[in-house]
C-alpha cells in the first residue's frame, strides 16, 4: 500500500508560518522526514489561511520538487491553483487531490489530468452529500470510471476514495467503506486504485493511532491501494508493512519493516 | 476483430553488473562480462528490455577432482593443471571461468591461503576472461582464504564467494575493500535470499555488487523449486523490490552430473538410451529450464552442453517481430 504523507499542510502551524513567509525549510524537513518514515507520496496543501492559493501552492510544489524525488499529491479544490501547481511540477506522476462526483468538476479536472499525466483522487461524495450505503458509493465510482474513459484516462489513473467518517460519530459508515473498496476492485480491468483519508476515521477520539492502524489493515484486506496518513506514525507503518506481507504483496524477509521504509 | 497485445508494465528492473576489469579499468582482463538490466520476464522482448544475453561460466578446480567419466574424457589431460584447464575452457567458449578452491579444504590437502591466491593469479595470467572464485566450502578455512585471494587479485573485479546467511561478513568485507563482486548463496529459500542481500548491504556493500545464487537443483531432482524461486524473485524485482534485483547465477554442472540419469549405464537402463548423450542433455536441459526462470550466469561443465545452451540462449535473444 502506498503511503501519502499528510504533514505538509498549512493546517499545521509550522507549515502555515512557512507558507506565509515563503520559507522553504520546514517543507524540506518534512519531505525528508516523511520519506524516511515510509511515505511514497507527499500531500501538499496550503491550508485555509493562504491568501492566494494560485501563488502559494505552486511555490510549495517548486520547493518540494527541488528537494525530493517522491511524487506529490497536490491537495486543493481550487482548480486554478491546481493547474498552476501542475505546470510548475512539470513531470508526470503527480496526484490531483481531489474531486467530488459532480460532472462539472470531472469536466474541469479530468482533461487536466490527461494533459499533465497526473492521477486523480476521486471522492465518493456529491452535492447531496456522503452516501450512506456501499451501493451508492460504488455507483459514483462507476461514474468516475466511465468518465475516465471518455477523457483518455485509464481506470487505474483514478484513486477512488469511499470517504470514511469518524468512528465515534458515524460508526455504521466504516463497514460500508470497506465493502465499497471491495467492490471498486471489481468494476473494471484494470481496476481503479483506491485511497482513503485515513486519519478521518479517528477524528476527535482519544485512541487515534490504534484506530487508524486497525482500519488501515482492514481496508488493505478489502483492496485498499493507498492512504493519506501520518507517515511518521511508526506503529501504523509497521502495521501496513506487516499487512503487505500477509497479503503476499511483498516477499518476506526478517527485516521486512525496515525494507518497506527503504522503498 | 483486432487483437491487442497484452503488455505488462513493470516499475523495477534487474541491476546491471559487470565482472572483470580491463587494463584501463585497473585489471588485466582482455574481456569483461556484463549481465542483467532486464525490465521484463525472461525473453519477453515485446514488453520490456533484455539488453544483455545470458553467459556461460565453465567450472574448474585447483586440484584434480573426481568428476564423472564423461567429463574426465574431455579434460583428462588438464584436470591436474588449473591453468591449462582454464585455457581449454576458454577454447570451448567459456565467457567466464569459475574456479573452486577445493584444495584448500582440510581434507583435500589444506592448501594455505597464499597457495590458493597463487592458483588464482596463475589462472588470471593464463586467460583473459573474468573469474569467479569460490572457496572449498569449509567455512572457517574459506574465511581465511578468500580475503587473501581478494587482496592478491585486487583490481580484477572478481565474483567471489560464497557468502551465506551465517558466514557472509569476511567475504563481503574483502570484496568491499578490494572492489570485487559477491556471490550470495541461499538454500532454495527466497526469504533467506532477500535477508542475506539486506545483511550484505548493511555492511556497506551496495546491492549492485551482489549476484544471487538461489541454489540450483537439477532436472528431476527439484529443479521446479529453483525455477519458482527464480520466477518469484524476478517478479519481485520487476515490481521494485531492490533486495531481489540482483542478477542470478545457477551452478548447474555440479548438480546435473550427480543425477542418476547422468550416471546410470545404458546396459542397466536400456530404456533410457545412450548414456553419454543423456548425461550431456541432463546438464543442457537443466540450464534450458533455468534460463526460462531468468538465470543470467550458468555454470556448466561439458563443452557440448555449453554449445547447446549457448545456441538456445542466442535463439531466445532474437526479438520476434510483433
Coordinates of C-alpha atoms in Angstrom, one line a residue:
Chain A
X1 CA 0.0 0.0 0.0
X2 CA 1.2 3.5 -0.8
X3 CA 1.5 6.0 2.0
X4 CA 0.6 9.6 1.1
X5 CA 2.3 11.6 3.8
X6 CA -0.2 14.2 5.2
X7 CA 2.1 16.5 7.1
X8 CA 2.9 19.3 4.6
X9 CA -0.4 21.1 5.2
X10 CA -1.0 24.7 6.2
X11 CA -3.3 23.5 8.9
X12 CA -0.2 22.6 10.8
X13 CA 1.3 25.7 12.5
X14 CA 4.9 25.3 11.3
X15 CA 3.8 24.8 7.7
X16 CA 1.3 27.6 7.9
X17 CA 4.0 30.0 9.0
X18 CA 6.4 28.7 6.4
X19 CA 3.9 29.4 3.7
X20 CA 3.2 32.9 4.9
X21 CA 6.9 33.7 5.0
X22 CA 7.7 31.6 1.9
X23 CA 10.4 29.8 4.0
X24 CA 11.2 26.5 2.3
X25 CA 13.0 24.9 5.2
X26 CA 10.1 23.4 7.2
X27 CA 8.7 21.9 3.9
X28 CA 12.0 20.4 3.0
X29 CA 12.5 19.0 6.5
X30 CA 9.0 17.4 6.5
X31 CA 9.7 16.0 3.0
X32 CA 12.8 14.2 4.2
X33 CA 11.2 13.1 7.5
X34 CA 8.2 11.6 5.8
X35 CA 10.3 9.9 3.2
X36 CA 12.4 8.3 6.0
X37 CA 9.1 7.3 7.7
X38 CA 8.0 5.3 4.7
X39 CA 6.0 7.8 2.6
X40 CA 5.6 7.1 -1.2
X41 CA 3.8 10.4 -2.0
X42 CA 3.8 13.8 -0.3
X43 CA 0.5 15.6 0.1
X44 CA 0.8 19.3 -0.4
X45 CA -1.9 21.6 1.0
X46 CA -1.8 25.3 1.6
X47 CA -4.4 25.1 4.4
X48 CA -7.3 27.5 4.7
X49 CA -5.3 30.6 5.6
X50 CA -3.5 31.0 2.3
X51 CA -4.3 34.4 0.9
X52 CA -3.8 33.3 -2.7
X53 CA -3.5 29.6 -3.4
X54 CA -2.6 30.2 -7.0
X55 CA 0.7 31.7 -5.6
X56 CA 1.3 29.6 -2.5
X57 CA 0.6 26.2 -4.0
X58 CA 2.9 26.5 -7.0
X59 CA 5.6 27.9 -4.6
X60 CA 5.2 24.8 -2.3
X61 CA 5.4 22.5 -5.3
X62 CA 8.5 24.2 -6.7
X63 CA 10.2 24.0 -3.3
X64 CA 9.4 20.3 -2.8
X65 CA 10.2 19.2 -6.3
X66 CA 13.7 20.6 -5.8
X67 CA 14.4 18.6 -2.6
X68 CA 12.6 15.2 -3.1
X69 CA 12.1 12.5 -5.7
X70 CA 8.8 11.5 -4.1
X71 CA 5.7 12.3 -6.3
X72 CA 3.4 15.0 -4.9
X73 CA -0.3 14.7 -4.1
X74 CA -1.5 18.3 -4.8
X75 CA -4.3 18.9 -2.4
X76 CA -6.8 21.6 -3.2
X77 CA -10.2 22.2 -4.6
X78 CA -9.1 25.4 -6.2
X79 CA -8.5 24.1 -9.7
X80 CA -6.9 27.2 -11.0
X81 CA -4.3 26.8 -8.2
X82 CA -4.1 23.1 -9.1
X83 CA -3.4 23.8 -12.8
X84 CA -0.6 26.3 -11.9
X85 CA 0.9 23.8 -9.5
X86 CA 0.8 21.0 -12.1
X87 CA 2.5 23.3 -14.6
X88 CA 5.3 24.1 -12.1
X89 CA 5.6 20.4 -11.2
X90 CA 6.2 19.7 -14.9
X91 CA 6.6 16.0 -14.8
X92 CA 4.2 13.0 -15.0
X93 CA 3.1 11.1 -11.9
X94 CA 1.5 13.8 -9.7
X95 CA -1.7 13.1 -7.9
X96 CA -4.6 15.5 -8.1
X97 CA -6.3 15.6 -4.7
X98 CA -9.3 15.7 -5.2
X99 CA -12.6 16.0 -6.9
X100 CA -16.1 15.0 -5.8
X101 CA -18.6 13.2 -8.0
X102 CA -20.0 16.2 -9.8
X103 CA -19.9 16.4 -13.6
X104 CA -18.6 20.0 -13.7
X105 CA -15.6 19.0 -11.5
X106 CA -14.9 15.9 -13.6
X107 CA -15.1 18.0 -16.8
X108 CA -12.7 20.6 -15.3
X109 CA -10.2 18.2 -13.8
X110 CA -10.0 15.0 -16.0
X111 CA -8.7 16.9 -19.1
X112 CA -6.1 18.5 -16.8
X113 CA -5.1 15.0 -15.5
X114 CA -4.7 13.8 -19.1
X115 CA -2.7 16.8 -20.1
X116 CA -0.2 16.7 -17.2
X117 CA -0.2 12.8 -16.9
X118 CA -1.4 13.0 -13.4
X119 CA -3.6 10.6 -11.4
X120 CA -6.8 11.8 -9.7
X121 CA -8.2 11.2 -6.2
X122 CA -12.0 10.9 -6.7
X123 CA -14.2 11.2 -3.7
X124 CA -17.5 9.3 -3.4
X125 CA -19.4 12.4 -2.5
X126 CA -21.6 14.8 -4.4
X127 CA -23.8 17.9 -3.8
X128 CA -26.3 15.8 -1.9
X129 CA -23.6 14.7 0.5
X130 CA -21.9 11.4 1.6
X131 CA -23.9 8.3 0.6
X132 CA -24.9 6.0 3.3
X133 CA -24.6 2.7 1.6
X134 CA -21.8 0.9 -0.3
X135 CA -24.1 0.6 -3.3
X136 CA -24.5 4.4 -3.6
X137 CA -20.7 4.8 -3.3
X138 CA -20.0 2.2 -5.9
X139 CA -22.4 3.9 -8.3
X140 CA -20.3 7.1 -8.0
X141 CA -17.1 5.1 -8.6
X142 CA -18.6 3.8 -11.8
X143 CA -19.4 7.3 -12.9
X144 CA -15.8 8.3 -12.4
X145 CA -14.6 5.2 -14.4
X146 CA -17.0 5.8 -17.3
X147 CA -15.8 9.5 -17.4
X148 CA -12.2 8.5 -17.3
X149 CA -12.5 6.5 -20.5
X150 CA -14.2 9.5 -22.2
X151 CA -11.2 11.7 -21.3
X152 CA -8.5 9.2 -22.3
X153 CA -7.6 8.2 -18.7
X154 CA -7.2 4.6 -17.6
X155 CA -9.3 3.3 -14.7
X156 CA -6.0 2.9 -12.7
X157 CA -5.3 6.6 -13.1
X158 CA -8.1 7.1 -10.6
X159 CA -7.6 6.8 -6.8
X160 CA -11.2 6.4 -5.6
X161 CA -11.9 7.4 -2.0
X162 CA -15.1 5.8 -0.5
X163 CA -15.0 8.5 2.2
X164 CA -14.5 7.4 5.7
X165 CA -16.0 9.2 8.7
X166 CA -15.1 9.3 12.4
X167 CA -15.9 6.0 14.0
X168 CA -17.1 7.7 17.2
X169 CA -19.9 9.5 15.5
X170 CA -20.5 7.7 12.2
X171 CA -19.8 4.1 13.1
X172 CA -22.0 2.5 10.5
X173 CA -20.0 4.1 7.7
X174 CA -16.8 2.1 8.3
X175 CA -18.1 -1.2 7.1
X176 CA -19.8 0.4 4.1
X177 CA -16.5 2.0 3.1
X178 CA -14.8 -1.4 3.4
X179 CA -17.5 -3.0 1.2
X180 CA -17.1 -0.1 -1.3
X181 CA -13.3 -0.7 -1.6
X182 CA -14.0 -4.5 -2.2
X183 CA -16.5 -3.7 -5.0
X184 CA -14.4 -0.9 -6.6
X185 CA -11.7 -3.5 -7.3
X186 CA -14.2 -5.4 -9.4
X187 CA -15.8 -2.8 -11.6
X188 CA -13.1 -2.6 -14.4
X189 CA -10.0 -4.3 -15.6
X190 CA -7.5 -2.9 -14.7
X191 CA -9.4 -1.8 -11.6
X192 CA -9.3 1.7 -10.3
X193 CA -6.9 2.3 -7.4
X194 CA -8.4 3.1 -4.0
X195 CA -7.4 5.6 -1.3
X196 CA -8.7 6.9 2.0
X197 CA -8.1 9.9 4.2
X198 CA -7.1 7.6 7.0
X199 CA -6.8 9.9 9.9
X200 CA -10.5 10.8 9.5
X201 CA -11.6 7.5 11.0
X202 CA -10.3 8.6 14.4
X203 CA -11.2 12.3 14.5
X204 CA -11.8 13.5 18.0
X205 CA -11.3 10.1 19.5
X206 CA -8.7 9.7 22.2
X207 CA -7.3 6.5 20.6
X208 CA -6.3 7.8 17.2
X209 CA -3.2 5.7 16.4
X210 CA -4.7 2.3 17.2
X211 CA -7.9 3.1 15.4
X212 CA -6.0 4.4 12.3
X213 CA -3.8 1.3 12.0
X214 CA -6.6 -1.2 12.7
X215 CA -8.7 0.4 10.0
X216 CA -5.7 0.5 7.6
X217 CA -5.1 -3.2 7.9
X218 CA -8.8 -4.0 7.5
X219 CA -9.0 -1.7 4.4
X220 CA -5.9 -3.3 2.9
X221 CA -7.6 -6.7 3.1
X222 CA -10.5 -5.2 1.2
X223 CA -8.1 -4.0 -1.5
X224 CA -7.0 -0.5 -0.4
X225 CA -4.1 0.7 -2.5
X226 CA -3.1 3.9 -0.7
X227 CA -4.0 6.2 2.2
X228 CA -3.3 9.8 3.1
X229 CA -2.0 9.4 6.6
X230 CA 0.8 10.1 9.1
X231 CA 3.9 8.6 7.6
X232 CA 5.8 9.1 10.9
X233 CA 3.4 7.0 13.0
X234 CA 5.8 4.1 13.4
X235 CA 3.2 1.7 14.6
X236 CA 1.0 2.5 11.6
X237 CA 3.8 2.0 9.1
X238 CA 4.8 -1.3 10.8
X239 CA 1.2 -2.5 10.6
X240 CA 1.0 -1.6 6.9
X241 CA 4.3 -3.3 6.2
X242 CA 3.1 -6.4 8.0
X243 CA -0.3 -6.4 6.2
X244 CA 1.5 -6.2 2.9
X245 CA 3.5 -9.3 3.8
X246 CA 0.5 -11.3 4.9
X247 CA -1.4 -10.3 1.7
X248 CA 1.7 -11.6 -0.2
X249 CA 2.3 -8.2 -1.7
X250 CA 6.0 -8.1 -0.6
X251 CA 8.3 -11.1 -0.3
X252 CA 9.1 -11.9 3.3
X253 CA 12.4 -11.3 4.9
X254 CA 13.3 -10.8 8.6
X255 CA 14.0 -7.1 8.1
X256 CA 10.7 -6.5 6.2
X257 CA 9.6 -3.5 8.2
X258 CA 12.9 -1.8 7.5
X259 CA 13.0 -2.7 3.9
X260 CA 9.4 -1.4 3.5
X261 CA 10.6 2.0 4.6
X262 CA 13.6 2.0 2.2
X263 CA 11.4 1.7 -0.9
Chain B
X1 CA -11.8 -8.3 -34.5
X2 CA -8.5 -6.7 -33.8
X3 CA -6.2 -8.5 -31.2
X4 CA -4.5 -6.3 -28.7
X5 CA -1.1 -7.5 -27.5
X6 CA -1.3 -7.5 -23.7
X7 CA 1.8 -5.9 -22.2
X8 CA 2.7 -5.9 -18.6
X9 CA 4.2 -2.6 -17.2
X10 CA 6.8 -3.1 -14.6
X11 CA 8.3 -0.4 -12.3
X12 CA 11.6 -2.1 -11.5
X13 CA 14.4 -3.9 -13.2
X14 CA 17.3 -6.2 -12.6
X15 CA 20.6 -4.5 -11.8
X16 CA 23.3 -4.4 -14.4
X17 CA 26.6 -5.9 -13.1
X18 CA 30.0 -6.1 -14.8
X19 CA 32.5 -8.7 -13.9
X20 CA 36.2 -8.4 -14.7
X21 CA 38.3 -5.3 -15.4
X22 CA 40.4 -4.5 -18.4
X23 CA 43.8 -2.7 -18.2
X24 CA 42.1 0.8 -18.5
X25 CA 39.9 -0.3 -15.6
X26 CA 42.7 -1.3 -13.3
X27 CA 42.7 -5.1 -14.1
X28 CA 44.3 -7.4 -16.7
X29 CA 41.2 -8.9 -18.3
X30 CA 41.0 -8.8 -22.1
X31 CA 37.2 -9.0 -21.9
X32 CA 34.6 -8.2 -19.3
X33 CA 31.1 -9.7 -18.8
X34 CA 28.1 -7.6 -18.1
X35 CA 24.8 -9.2 -17.1
X36 CA 21.3 -8.0 -16.0
X37 CA 19.4 -4.9 -16.9
X38 CA 16.3 -6.8 -17.7
X39 CA 13.0 -5.0 -17.3
X40 CA 10.7 -7.9 -18.2
X41 CA 10.2 -11.5 -17.6
X42 CA 12.8 -13.7 -19.4
X43 CA 12.9 -13.2 -23.1
X44 CA 9.6 -11.3 -23.3
X45 CA 11.2 -8.8 -25.6
X46 CA 7.9 -7.4 -26.7
X47 CA 7.1 -5.8 -23.4
X48 CA 10.4 -4.8 -22.0
X49 CA 14.2 -4.9 -22.4
X50 CA 16.5 -7.9 -22.2
X51 CA 19.6 -5.9 -23.2
X52 CA 22.3 -8.5 -22.4
X53 CA 22.5 -12.1 -23.2
X54 CA 22.9 -14.8 -20.6
X55 CA 26.5 -16.0 -20.2
X56 CA 28.3 -19.3 -19.5
X57 CA 30.9 -19.8 -16.9
X58 CA 32.9 -23.1 -17.1
X59 CA 33.9 -24.8 -13.9
X60 CA 37.4 -25.9 -12.9
X61 CA 39.0 -26.9 -9.7
X62 CA 42.5 -26.2 -8.3
X63 CA 43.1 -29.9 -7.6
X64 CA 42.2 -32.9 -9.7
X65 CA 38.5 -33.7 -8.9
X66 CA 36.8 -37.0 -9.1
X67 CA 34.3 -36.0 -11.8
X68 CA 32.1 -38.1 -14.0
X69 CA 33.8 -40.4 -16.5
X70 CA 32.4 -38.4 -19.5
X71 CA 33.9 -35.2 -18.1
X72 CA 37.2 -36.9 -17.4
X73 CA 37.2 -38.0 -21.1
X74 CA 37.1 -34.3 -22.1
X75 CA 39.5 -32.9 -19.5
X76 CA 41.8 -35.9 -18.8
X77 CA 44.9 -34.0 -19.9
X78 CA 44.3 -30.8 -18.0
X79 CA 42.5 -31.8 -14.8
X80 CA 45.6 -31.6 -12.6
X81 CA 46.6 -28.2 -14.1
X82 CA 44.1 -25.4 -13.5
X83 CA 46.0 -23.1 -15.9
X84 CA 45.8 -25.5 -18.8
X85 CA 42.2 -26.4 -17.8
X86 CA 41.1 -22.8 -17.8
X87 CA 42.6 -22.2 -21.2
X88 CA 40.9 -25.3 -22.6
X89 CA 37.5 -24.0 -21.3
X90 CA 38.1 -20.6 -23.0
X91 CA 38.7 -22.5 -26.2
X92 CA 35.3 -24.3 -25.6
X93 CA 33.7 -20.8 -25.5
X94 CA 33.5 -20.0 -21.8
X95 CA 32.6 -16.4 -21.1
X96 CA 33.9 -16.7 -17.6
X97 CA 36.0 -19.2 -15.6
X98 CA 34.5 -20.5 -12.3
X99 CA 37.3 -21.8 -10.1
X100 CA 36.5 -23.8 -7.0
X101 CA 39.4 -23.8 -4.5
X102 CA 38.8 -27.3 -3.3
X103 CA 42.4 -27.9 -2.5
X104 CA 42.0 -25.5 0.5
X105 CA 39.8 -28.0 2.3
X106 CA 41.4 -29.6 5.4
X107 CA 40.5 -33.0 3.9
X108 CA 41.9 -32.2 0.5
X109 CA 45.4 -31.1 1.1
X110 CA 44.7 -28.0 3.2
X111 CA 46.4 -25.5 0.9
X112 CA 47.4 -22.2 2.5
X113 CA 45.6 -19.0 1.6
X114 CA 48.8 -17.9 -0.2
X115 CA 48.9 -21.1 -2.3
X116 CA 45.3 -20.5 -3.2
X117 CA 45.9 -16.9 -4.2
X118 CA 48.8 -18.1 -6.4
X119 CA 46.5 -20.5 -8.3
X120 CA 44.1 -17.6 -8.9
X121 CA 46.9 -15.4 -10.1
X122 CA 48.2 -18.1 -12.4
X123 CA 44.8 -18.6 -14.0
X124 CA 44.4 -14.8 -14.3
X125 CA 47.7 -14.7 -16.1
X126 CA 46.7 -17.6 -18.4
X127 CA 43.3 -16.4 -19.6
X128 CA 41.7 -13.1 -20.4
X129 CA 38.1 -13.8 -19.3
X130 CA 36.7 -12.7 -15.9
X131 CA 37.0 -15.1 -13.0
X132 CA 34.5 -16.4 -10.4
X133 CA 36.3 -17.7 -7.4
X134 CA 34.7 -19.7 -4.6
X135 CA 36.2 -21.4 -1.6
X136 CA 36.2 -25.1 -0.6
X137 CA 33.0 -24.9 1.4
X138 CA 34.6 -25.3 4.8
X139 CA 33.6 -22.1 6.5
X140 CA 36.5 -21.3 8.7
X141 CA 39.0 -22.1 6.0
X142 CA 37.2 -20.0 3.4
X143 CA 37.1 -17.0 5.8
X144 CA 40.9 -17.3 5.8
X145 CA 41.4 -17.9 2.1
X146 CA 39.0 -15.6 0.4
X147 CA 40.3 -12.3 1.9
X148 CA 43.9 -13.2 0.8
X149 CA 42.6 -14.1 -2.7
X150 CA 40.6 -10.9 -2.9
X151 CA 43.7 -8.9 -2.0
X152 CA 46.0 -10.7 -4.4
X153 CA 43.5 -10.2 -7.2
X154 CA 42.7 -6.6 -6.3
X155 CA 41.6 -4.6 -9.4
X156 CA 40.4 -7.7 -11.3
X157 CA 36.8 -7.3 -10.3
X158 CA 36.2 -11.0 -9.5
X159 CA 33.0 -12.5 -8.5
X160 CA 33.9 -14.0 -5.1
X161 CA 32.0 -16.3 -2.8
X162 CA 30.2 -17.9 -1.3
X163 CA 28.5 -15.5 1.1
X164 CA 25.9 -17.3 3.1
X165 CA 23.5 -16.3 5.8
X166 CA 25.7 -17.5 8.6
X167 CA 29.0 -16.5 7.0
X168 CA 29.0 -13.5 4.8
X169 CA 31.0 -10.9 6.7
X170 CA 34.5 -11.8 5.8
X171 CA 33.9 -12.4 2.1
X172 CA 31.7 -9.3 1.8
X173 CA 34.2 -7.1 3.6
X174 CA 37.1 -8.4 1.5
X175 CA 35.0 -7.7 -1.7
X176 CA 34.3 -4.2 -0.4
X177 CA 37.9 -3.4 0.3
X178 CA 39.3 -4.8 -2.9
X179 CA 36.4 -3.9 -5.2
X180 CA 35.1 -7.3 -6.2
X181 CA 31.6 -8.6 -6.6
X182 CA 30.0 -11.0 -4.1
X183 CA 28.3 -14.3 -4.9
X184 CA 25.5 -14.6 -2.3
X185 CA 24.0 -18.1 -1.9
X186 CA 20.8 -19.0 -0.1
X187 CA 19.4 -22.5 0.4
X188 CA 16.5 -22.6 -2.0
X189 CA 14.7 -20.0 0.1
X190 CA 13.6 -16.6 -1.2
X191 CA 13.2 -15.2 2.2
X192 CA 16.8 -16.0 3.2
X193 CA 17.9 -14.8 -0.2
X194 CA 16.4 -11.4 0.4
X195 CA 17.5 -11.2 4.0
X196 CA 21.1 -12.1 3.0
X197 CA 21.1 -9.3 0.5
X198 CA 20.0 -6.9 3.2
X199 CA 22.6 -8.1 5.6
X200 CA 25.3 -7.6 3.0
X201 CA 24.0 -4.1 2.1
X202 CA 24.0 -3.2 5.8
X203 CA 27.7 -3.9 5.8
X204 CA 28.1 -1.1 3.3
X205 CA 28.3 -3.1 0.1
X206 CA 25.9 -1.7 -2.4
X207 CA 23.2 -4.1 -3.7
X208 CA 24.7 -3.5 -7.2
X209 CA 27.8 -5.5 -6.2
X210 CA 25.9 -8.8 -5.5
X211 CA 24.9 -11.7 -7.6
X212 CA 22.3 -14.1 -6.3
X213 CA 22.8 -17.9 -6.2
X214 CA 19.4 -19.3 -5.2
X215 CA 21.0 -22.8 -5.0
X216 CA 20.3 -24.9 -8.0
X217 CA 18.6 -28.3 -8.2
X218 CA 19.0 -30.5 -11.3
X219 CA 16.3 -31.7 -13.7
X220 CA 14.3 -34.4 -12.0
X221 CA 15.7 -33.5 -8.6
X222 CA 13.8 -30.4 -7.6
X223 CA 14.5 -28.1 -10.5
X224 CA 10.9 -26.8 -10.1
X225 CA 11.9 -25.3 -6.7
X226 CA 14.8 -23.4 -8.1
X227 CA 12.6 -22.4 -11.1
X228 CA 9.8 -21.0 -9.0
X229 CA 12.2 -19.1 -6.7
X230 CA 13.8 -17.5 -9.8
X231 CA 10.4 -16.5 -11.1
X232 CA 9.2 -15.1 -7.8
X233 CA 12.4 -13.2 -7.2
X234 CA 12.3 -11.8 -10.8
X235 CA 8.6 -10.7 -10.3
X236 CA 9.6 -9.0 -7.0
X237 CA 12.5 -7.2 -8.7
X238 CA 10.3 -6.0 -11.6
X239 CA 7.8 -4.7 -9.0
X240 CA 10.5 -2.7 -7.4
X241 CA 12.0 -4.9 -4.7
X242 CA 15.6 -3.7 -4.6
X243 CA 16.7 -6.5 -2.4
X244 CA 15.8 -9.1 -5.1
X245 CA 17.0 -7.1 -8.1
X246 CA 20.4 -8.8 -8.4
X247 CA 21.3 -10.9 -11.4
X248 CA 21.2 -14.7 -10.8
X249 CA 23.9 -17.3 -11.2
X250 CA 23.0 -21.0 -11.4
X251 CA 25.5 -23.7 -10.6
X252 CA 24.2 -26.3 -13.0
X253 CA 27.1 -28.6 -13.8
X254 CA 27.7 -29.8 -10.3
X255 CA 24.1 -30.8 -9.8
X256 CA 23.3 -32.2 -13.2
X257 CA 26.3 -34.5 -13.3
X258 CA 25.3 -36.0 -9.9
X259 CA 21.9 -37.1 -11.2
X260 CA 21.3 -40.8 -11.5
X261 CA 20.3 -40.3 -15.1
X262 CA 23.8 -38.9 -15.9
X263 CA 25.5 -41.8 -14.1
X264 CA 23.4 -44.9 -15.0
X265 CA 24.8 -47.3 -17.6
X266 CA 22.7 -48.0 -20.7
X267 CA 23.2 -51.7 -20.0
X268 CA 21.4 -51.3 -16.7
X269 CA 18.7 -48.9 -18.0
X270 CA 18.2 -49.7 -21.7
X271 CA 15.0 -47.7 -21.9
X272 CA 17.0 -44.5 -21.0
X273 CA 19.2 -44.7 -24.1
X274 CA 22.8 -43.8 -24.7
X275 CA 24.4 -42.6 -21.5
X276 CA 26.7 -40.0 -23.0
X277 CA 24.0 -38.2 -24.9
X278 CA 21.7 -38.5 -21.9
X279 CA 24.2 -37.1 -19.4
X280 CA 25.1 -34.1 -21.6
X281 CA 21.4 -33.4 -22.2
X282 CA 20.7 -33.6 -18.5
X283 CA 23.1 -30.7 -18.0
X284 CA 21.9 -28.8 -21.0
X285 CA 18.2 -29.2 -20.2
X286 CA 18.7 -28.1 -16.6
X287 CA 20.2 -25.0 -18.0
X288 CA 17.5 -24.5 -20.6
X289 CA 14.8 -24.7 -17.9
X290 CA 16.5 -22.2 -15.6
X291 CA 17.2 -19.9 -18.5
X292 CA 13.4 -19.6 -18.7
X293 CA 13.3 -18.8 -15.0
X294 CA 15.7 -15.9 -15.5
X295 CA 19.3 -17.2 -14.9
X296 CA 22.0 -14.7 -16.0
X297 CA 25.1 -16.8 -15.5
X298 CA 25.1 -20.5 -15.9
X299 CA 28.0 -22.6 -14.5
X300 CA 28.5 -25.6 -16.7
X301 CA 31.0 -28.4 -17.2
X302 CA 30.7 -30.3 -20.5
X303 CA 31.6 -28.4 -23.7
X304 CA 28.8 -30.0 -25.7
X305 CA 26.3 -28.8 -23.1
X306 CA 27.9 -25.3 -23.3
X307 CA 27.4 -25.4 -27.1
X308 CA 23.8 -26.4 -26.8
X309 CA 22.9 -23.9 -24.1
X310 CA 24.7 -21.0 -26.0
X311 CA 22.7 -21.9 -29.1
X312 CA 19.5 -21.9 -27.1
X313 CA 20.3 -18.6 -25.4
X314 CA 21.1 -17.0 -28.8
X315 CA 17.8 -18.1 -30.3
X316 CA 15.9 -16.8 -27.3
X317 CA 17.6 -13.4 -27.6
X318 CA 16.2 -12.9 -31.1
X319 CA 13.4 -10.3 -30.9
X320 CA 10.3 -11.5 -32.6
X321 CA 8.5 -9.0 -34.8
X322 CA 5.2 -8.4 -33.2

